[in-house]
């Protein structure tokens, strides 16, 4: 899944580049758009599966810097589906240049107790169907 984003002035630091913490926010935007793209917009669509999702790990690798007013693409794809967890590969590109890459891991949990539980079949099926769709979901 690919989602465009334009760098705003408020995201630039004293060095004239995007402050590093904003990339994690952009990953969050990416995963939100991923849920929308597969037909389970957060939070309603995910709640409709009977669970909730919690981020338990995030890794970011910085390759190059973005600057004010550049048009970027946030790219997301499901890399692994476990019993209760999901790993997503994420990257941010400026054209064909990869600026940032990373991984986010989410765990499905009971909304009340916040204890992990198996991925709902509806969620698993939606992700698998989307990812089987071909190159439009590829993360370059």
CSV table of C-alpha atoms in Angstrom, one decimal:
chain,number,residue,atom,x,y,z
A,1,UNK,CA,0.0,0.0,0.0
A,2,UNK,CA,1.3,3.4,-0.9
A,3,UNK,CA,0.1,6.7,0.6
A,4,UNK,CA,1.4,10.2,-0.4
A,5,UNK,CA,2.6,12.7,2.1
A,6,UNK,CA,4.0,16.3,1.7
A,7,UNK,CA,6.5,17.4,4.3
A,8,UNK,CA,5.1,20.3,6.3
A,9,UNK,CA,7.2,23.2,7.8
A,10,UNK,CA,6.4,22.0,11.4
A,11,UNK,CA,8.1,18.7,10.7
A,12,UNK,CA,11.5,20.4,9.9
A,13,UNK,CA,14.2,20.7,12.6
A,14,UNK,CA,17.0,23.2,13.1
A,15,UNK,CA,19.2,21.2,10.6
A,16,UNK,CA,16.6,21.9,7.9
A,17,UNK,CA,15.6,18.3,7.6
A,18,UNK,CA,12.7,16.3,8.9
A,19,UNK,CA,13.0,15.6,12.7
A,20,UNK,CA,13.6,11.9,13.1
A,21,UNK,CA,10.6,11.3,15.4
A,22,UNK,CA,8.2,12.3,12.6
A,23,UNK,CA,9.1,9.2,10.6
A,24,UNK,CA,7.4,7.0,13.2
A,25,UNK,CA,4.3,9.2,13.1
A,26,UNK,CA,4.3,8.8,9.3
A,27,UNK,CA,4.6,5.0,9.8
A,28,UNK,CA,1.4,5.3,12.0
A,29,UNK,CA,-0.3,7.2,9.2
A,30,UNK,CA,0.8,4.5,6.8
A,31,UNK,CA,-0.7,1.7,8.9
A,32,UNK,CA,-3.9,3.7,9.4
A,33,UNK,CA,-4.2,3.9,5.6
A,34,UNK,CA,-3.4,0.2,5.2
A,35,UNK,CA,-6.4,-0.7,7.4
A,36,UNK,CA,-8.6,1.6,5.4
A,37,UNK,CA,-7.3,0.1,2.1
A,38,UNK,CA,-8.1,-3.5,3.2
A,39,UNK,CA,-11.6,-2.5,4.3
A,40,UNK,CA,-11.1,-2.4,8.1
A,41,UNK,CA,-10.6,1.3,8.9
A,42,UNK,CA,-9.2,1.9,12.4
A,43,UNK,CA,-10.7,1.9,14.9
A,44,UNK,CA,-14.2,0.8,13.8
A,45,UNK,CA,-13.1,-1.9,11.4
A,46,UNK,CA,-10.7,-3.5,13.7
A,47,UNK,CA,-13.1,-3.3,16.6
A,48,UNK,CA,-15.6,-5.1,14.4
A,49,UNK,CA,-13.3,-8.1,14.5
A,50,UNK,CA,-13.7,-8.3,18.2
A,51,UNK,CA,-10.2,-7.2,19.1
A,52,UNK,CA,-7.8,-4.3,19.2
A,53,UNK,CA,-4.2,-3.8,18.1
A,54,UNK,CA,-1.3,-2.7,20.1
A,55,UNK,CA,2.1,-1.8,18.8
A,56,UNK,CA,4.8,-3.8,20.6
A,57,UNK,CA,7.9,-3.1,18.5
A,58,UNK,CA,9.1,-0.5,16.1
A,59,UNK,CA,12.4,-0.3,14.2
A,60,UNK,CA,13.5,2.5,12.0
A,61,UNK,CA,16.6,2.6,9.7
A,62,UNK,CA,17.5,6.1,8.4
A,63,UNK,CA,19.0,6.2,4.9
A,64,UNK,CA,18.6,9.8,3.8
A,65,UNK,CA,16.8,12.9,4.9
A,66,UNK,CA,13.6,14.5,3.7
A,67,UNK,CA,13.2,18.3,3.5
A,68,UNK,CA,10.4,20.9,3.5
A,69,UNK,CA,7.7,20.6,0.9
A,70,UNK,CA,9.0,17.3,-0.6
A,71,UNK,CA,6.4,14.8,-1.8
A,72,UNK,CA,7.0,11.4,-0.2
A,73,UNK,CA,5.3,8.0,-0.4
A,74,UNK,CA,4.6,6.0,2.8
A,75,UNK,CA,4.7,2.3,1.8
A,76,UNK,CA,3.4,-0.6,3.9
A,77,UNK,CA,3.1,-4.3,3.5
A,78,UNK,CA,2.3,-7.2,5.8
A,79,UNK,CA,5.5,-9.2,6.1
A,80,UNK,CA,4.4,-11.9,8.6
A,81,UNK,CA,1.2,-13.1,10.3
A,82,UNK,CA,1.7,-15.1,13.4
A,83,UNK,CA,-0.9,-16.5,15.8
A,84,UNK,CA,-1.6,-13.2,17.6
A,85,UNK,CA,1.0,-10.8,16.1
A,86,UNK,CA,1.6,-9.2,12.7
A,87,UNK,CA,4.8,-7.7,11.3
A,88,UNK,CA,4.6,-4.9,8.8
A,89,UNK,CA,7.5,-3.7,6.6
A,90,UNK,CA,7.4,0.1,6.1
A,91,UNK,CA,9.4,2.5,4.1
A,92,UNK,CA,9.3,6.1,3.0
A,93,UNK,CA,10.4,7.1,-0.4
A,94,UNK,CA,11.1,10.3,-2.3
A,95,UNK,CA,10.6,9.2,-5.8
A,96,UNK,CA,12.7,6.0,-6.1
A,97,UNK,CA,15.0,6.9,-3.3
A,98,UNK,CA,14.4,5.1,0.0
A,99,UNK,CA,14.7,7.5,2.9
A,100,UNK,CA,13.6,5.4,5.8
A,101,UNK,CA,12.8,1.7,6.2
A,102,UNK,CA,11.5,-0.2,9.2
A,103,UNK,CA,9.3,-2.7,10.8
A,104,UNK,CA,6.3,-2.4,13.1
A,105,UNK,CA,4.9,-5.4,15.1
A,106,UNK,CA,1.3,-5.3,16.4
A,107,UNK,CA,-0.4,-7.8,18.7
A,108,UNK,CA,-4.1,-8.5,18.6
A,109,UNK,CA,-5.6,-8.3,22.0
A,110,UNK,CA,-8.8,-8.5,23.9
A,111,UNK,CA,-10.0,-4.9,24.2
A,112,UNK,CA,-11.0,-5.3,27.9
A,113,UNK,CA,-8.2,-7.3,29.4
A,114,UNK,CA,-5.5,-6.2,26.8
A,115,UNK,CA,-4.2,-9.8,26.8
A,116,UNK,CA,-3.1,-11.2,23.4
A,117,UNK,CA,-5.3,-13.5,21.5
A,118,UNK,CA,-5.3,-15.1,18.1
A,119,UNK,CA,-5.8,-12.9,15.1
A,120,UNK,CA,-9.5,-12.9,14.1
A,121,UNK,CA,-10.1,-14.9,10.9
A,122,UNK,CA,-11.8,-11.9,9.3
A,123,UNK,CA,-8.6,-9.8,9.9
A,124,UNK,CA,-6.3,-12.5,8.7
A,125,UNK,CA,-8.4,-13.1,5.6
A,126,UNK,CA,-8.5,-9.4,4.7
A,127,UNK,CA,-4.7,-9.0,5.0
A,128,UNK,CA,-4.0,-12.2,3.0
A,129,UNK,CA,-6.4,-11.2,0.3
A,130,UNK,CA,-4.9,-7.7,0.0
A,131,UNK,CA,-1.3,-8.9,0.0
A,132,UNK,CA,-2.2,-11.5,-2.7
A,133,UNK,CA,-3.4,-8.6,-4.9
A,134,UNK,CA,-0.1,-8.1,-6.7
A,135,UNK,CA,2.5,-5.4,-7.3
A,136,UNK,CA,0.3,-2.4,-6.3
A,137,UNK,CA,0.9,-3.4,-2.7
A,138,UNK,CA,4.6,-4.0,-3.1
A,139,UNK,CA,7.0,-2.0,-0.9
A,140,UNK,CA,9.7,-1.4,-3.5
